Backbone as a chain_set.jsonl record, in Angstrom:
{"seq": "XXXXXXXXXXXXXXXXXXXXXXXXXXXXXXXXXXXXXXXXXXXXXXXXXXXXXXXXXXXXXXXX", "coords": {"N": [[0.711, -1.178, -0.607], [0.49, 2.088, -0.659], [1.701, 5.676, 0.364], [-0.243, 7.228, -0.6], [-2.607, 5.789, -1.014], [-3.093, 5.963, 2.414], [-3.261, 7.933, 2.965], [-5.833, 8.648, 1.573], [-8.563, 8.444, 2.007], [-8.284, 10.79, 3.804], [-8.04, 14.377, 4.675], [-4.76, 16.386, 4.689], [-4.662, 18.582, 6.754], [-5.931, 16.569, 8.001], [-3.963, 14.916, 9.032], [-1.729, 14.201, 11.356], [1.748, 15.574, 12.522], [3.471, 13.796, 12.853], [2.581, 10.775, 12.477], [2.314, 11.596, 9.666], [5.122, 11.409, 8.928], [5.987, 8.862, 9.816], [4.264, 7.618, 7.876], [5.788, 8.439, 5.852], [8.426, 7.812, 6.524], [7.854, 4.416, 6.742], [7.107, 4.355, 4.577], [9.665, 4.773, 2.758], [11.389, 3.106, 3.641], [10.509, 0.787, 2.988], [10.834, 0.718, 0.246], [13.555, 1.176, 0.149], [15.257, -0.45, 1.64], [16.37, -2.388, 1.92], [19.117, -2.315, 0.7], [19.462, 0.308, 2.153], [20.494, -0.551, 3.982], [22.291, -2.698, 3.973], [24.135, -0.953, 3.355], [24.134, 0.945, 5.187], [25.31, -0.686, 7.044], [28.209, -1.96, 5.775], [29.645, 1.0, 5.649], [29.838, 0.986, 8.709], [31.041, -1.607, 8.722], [33.787, -0.092, 7.532], [34.476, 1.498, 9.368], [34.861, -0.109, 11.328], [36.791, -0.729, 10.555], [38.989, 1.375, 9.987], [39.839, 2.191, 12.194], [40.622, -0.612, 13.474], [43.204, -0.491, 11.686], [44.484, 2.055, 12.058], [45.213, 1.345, 15.108], [47.027, -0.79, 14.861], [50.871, -1.762, 14.506], [53.588, -1.132, 13.294], [54.773, -3.316, 12.615], [52.47, -4.966, 12.966], [50.99, -5.73, 15.024], [48.256, -5.442, 17.069], [48.352, -1.95, 19.588], [48.753, -1.648, 22.923]], "CA": [[0.149, -0.041, 0.248], [1.244, 3.107, -1.332], [1.523, 6.547, 1.031], [-1.579, 8.304, -1.336], [-3.38, 4.422, -0.506], [-3.041, 5.493, 3.168], [-3.834, 9.21, 2.727], [-6.63, 8.663, 0.727], [-9.683, 9.615, 2.707], [-8.465, 12.333, 4.146], [-6.872, 15.371, 4.163], [-3.088, 17.053, 5.287], [-5.25, 19.204, 7.738], [-7.024, 15.646, 9.377], [-3.305, 13.649, 9.274], [-0.658, 14.15, 12.389], [2.542, 15.987, 11.1], [3.631, 12.375, 13.671], [1.272, 10.227, 12.233], [2.732, 11.398, 8.087], [6.625, 11.438, 9.283], [5.824, 7.932, 10.531], [4.271, 7.306, 7.2], [7.089, 8.68, 5.046], [9.263, 6.158, 6.575], [7.713, 3.648, 6.105], [7.372, 4.35, 2.49], [11.387, 4.543, 2.578], [11.886, 1.385, 4.942], [9.742, -0.2, 2.393], [11.555, 0.953, -0.996], [15.344, 0.924, 0.351], [15.975, -1.031, 3.165], [17.443, -3.768, 1.305], [19.819, -0.898, 0.129], [20.416, 1.274, 3.255], [21.132, -1.278, 5.759], [23.857, -3.138, 3.639], [25.824, 0.568, 3.273], [24.592, 0.675, 6.823], [26.523, -2.233, 6.823], [29.531, -1.273, 4.996], [29.965, 1.532, 6.823], [29.826, 0.624, 9.937], [32.667, -2.16, 9.096], [34.845, 0.083, 7.27], [34.841, 2.423, 10.356], [35.725, -0.795, 12.829], [38.183, -1.847, 9.584], [40.394, 2.086, 9.913], [39.741, 2.019, 13.408], [41.6, -1.28, 13.862], [44.16, -0.349, 11.324], [45.094, 2.983, 13.197], [45.656, 0.458, 16.515], [48.715, -1.679, 15.119], [52.194, -0.617, 14.518], [53.96, -1.241, 11.458], [54.928, -5.149, 12.436], [50.471, -5.262, 12.503], [50.858, -6.008, 16.683], [48.189, -4.599, 18.388], [48.617, -1.554, 20.537], [48.28, -1.708, 24.556]], "C": [[0.765, 1.019, -0.235], [0.942, 4.077, -0.398], [-0.036, 7.659, 0.719], [-2.49, 7.295, -0.752], [-3.579, 5.146, 0.766], [-4.301, 6.733, 2.974], [-5.865, 9.137, 1.716], [-7.764, 9.795, 0.888], [-9.889, 10.62, 3.538], [-7.062, 12.901, 4.157], [-5.949, 15.635, 5.0], [-4.238, 16.987, 5.915], [-5.058, 17.994, 9.421], [-5.736, 14.478, 9.819], [-2.084, 14.787, 10.544], [-0.028, 15.205, 11.753], [3.504, 14.455, 11.936], [3.643, 11.202, 12.629], [2.155, 10.36, 10.217], [4.442, 11.466, 8.362], [6.837, 9.483, 9.091], [5.883, 7.221, 8.528], [5.309, 7.104, 5.789], [7.985, 7.046, 5.499], [9.516, 5.496, 6.679], [7.809, 2.979, 4.778], [8.852, 3.519, 2.367], [11.784, 3.663, 2.993], [11.728, 0.374, 3.316], [10.563, -0.177, 0.857], [12.974, 1.136, -0.709], [16.367, 0.366, 0.82], [16.418, -1.412, 3.422], [19.131, -2.526, 1.488], [20.839, -0.273, 1.993], [21.136, 0.579, 3.885], [22.026, -2.427, 5.159], [24.671, -1.585, 3.638], [25.647, 0.9, 4.552], [26.023, 0.143, 7.339], [28.396, -1.927, 6.996], [30.121, -0.155, 5.366], [30.697, 1.854, 7.855], [31.075, -0.77, 9.96], [33.782, -1.014, 7.987], [35.682, 0.774, 8.278], [35.871, 1.586, 11.201], [36.948, -0.568, 11.779], [38.939, -0.26, 10.348], [40.591, 1.567, 11.56], [40.4, 0.936, 13.553], [43.121, -0.53, 13.806], [44.779, 0.39, 11.77], [45.486, 2.356, 14.761], [47.131, -0.321, 16.05], [49.919, -0.626, 14.766], [52.335, -1.872, 13.482], [54.206, -3.03, 11.785], [53.223, -5.932, 12.564], [50.127, -6.345, 13.63], [49.454, -5.008, 16.853], [48.041, -3.546, 19.097], [48.104, -2.293, 21.32], [47.532, -3.197, 24.476]], "O": [[1.978, 0.809, -0.232], [-0.16, 3.815, 0.083], [-0.625, 8.461, 1.444], [-3.27, 7.768, 0.074], [-4.797, 5.3, 0.681], [-5.527, 6.663, 2.881], [-6.733, 9.997, 1.574], [-7.988, 10.938, 0.49], [-10.902, 11.191, 3.942], [-5.903, 12.55, 3.936], [-6.108, 15.209, 6.144], [-4.935, 15.972, 5.931], [-4.663, 18.062, 10.585], [-5.953, 13.506, 10.543], [-1.828, 15.975, 10.353], [-0.537, 15.825, 10.819], [4.431, 14.147, 11.188], [4.662, 10.807, 12.062], [2.487, 9.332, 9.626], [4.893, 11.704, 7.242], [7.682, 8.958, 8.366], [6.827, 6.666, 7.966], [5.523, 6.15, 5.041], [8.092, 5.899, 5.066], [10.69, 5.142, 6.788], [8.205, 1.962, 4.208], [9.141, 2.359, 2.076], [12.895, 3.345, 2.566], [12.515, -0.402, 2.773], [10.869, -1.286, 0.418], [13.611, 1.273, -1.753], [17.59, 0.428, 0.699], [17.028, -1.444, 4.491], [19.856, -2.238, 2.441], [21.927, -0.362, 2.562], [22.241, 0.878, 4.337], [22.53, -3.154, 6.015], [25.84, -1.429, 3.993], [26.635, 1.168, 5.236], [27.137, 0.448, 7.766], [29.273, -1.782, 7.848], [31.344, -0.267, 5.448], [31.68, 2.575, 8.028], [31.835, -0.957, 10.91], [34.83, -1.624, 7.772], [36.911, 0.822, 8.329], [36.974, 1.911, 11.642], [38.041, -0.229, 12.231], [39.547, -0.549, 11.379], [41.378, 0.707, 11.956], [41.441, 1.4, 14.018], [43.887, -0.152, 14.692], [45.875, -0.042, 12.127], [46.108, 3.105, 15.514], [48.123, -0.402, 16.775], [49.993, 0.602, 14.734], [51.723, -2.867, 13.094], [53.703, -3.858, 11.026], [52.921, -7.099, 12.315], [49.429, -7.353, 13.52], [49.638, -3.795, 16.757], [47.157, -3.954, 19.851], [47.342, -3.233, 21.095], [47.01, -3.68, 25.48]]}, "num_chains": 1, "name": "protein.A"}
């Protein structure tokens, strides 16, 4: 069900901003859920790799 189907019988004045935001969030997660989750996980892994590399000595041993 699309966002316009949900609002078909409601005017925008009758729908609270919170409800509109929730519906928009649902639509976005429906449209981009897998892609966004994969991108988030890749970014998280890249940050972990960057931190691990920064904590390594020249010999490849962890600092500390």
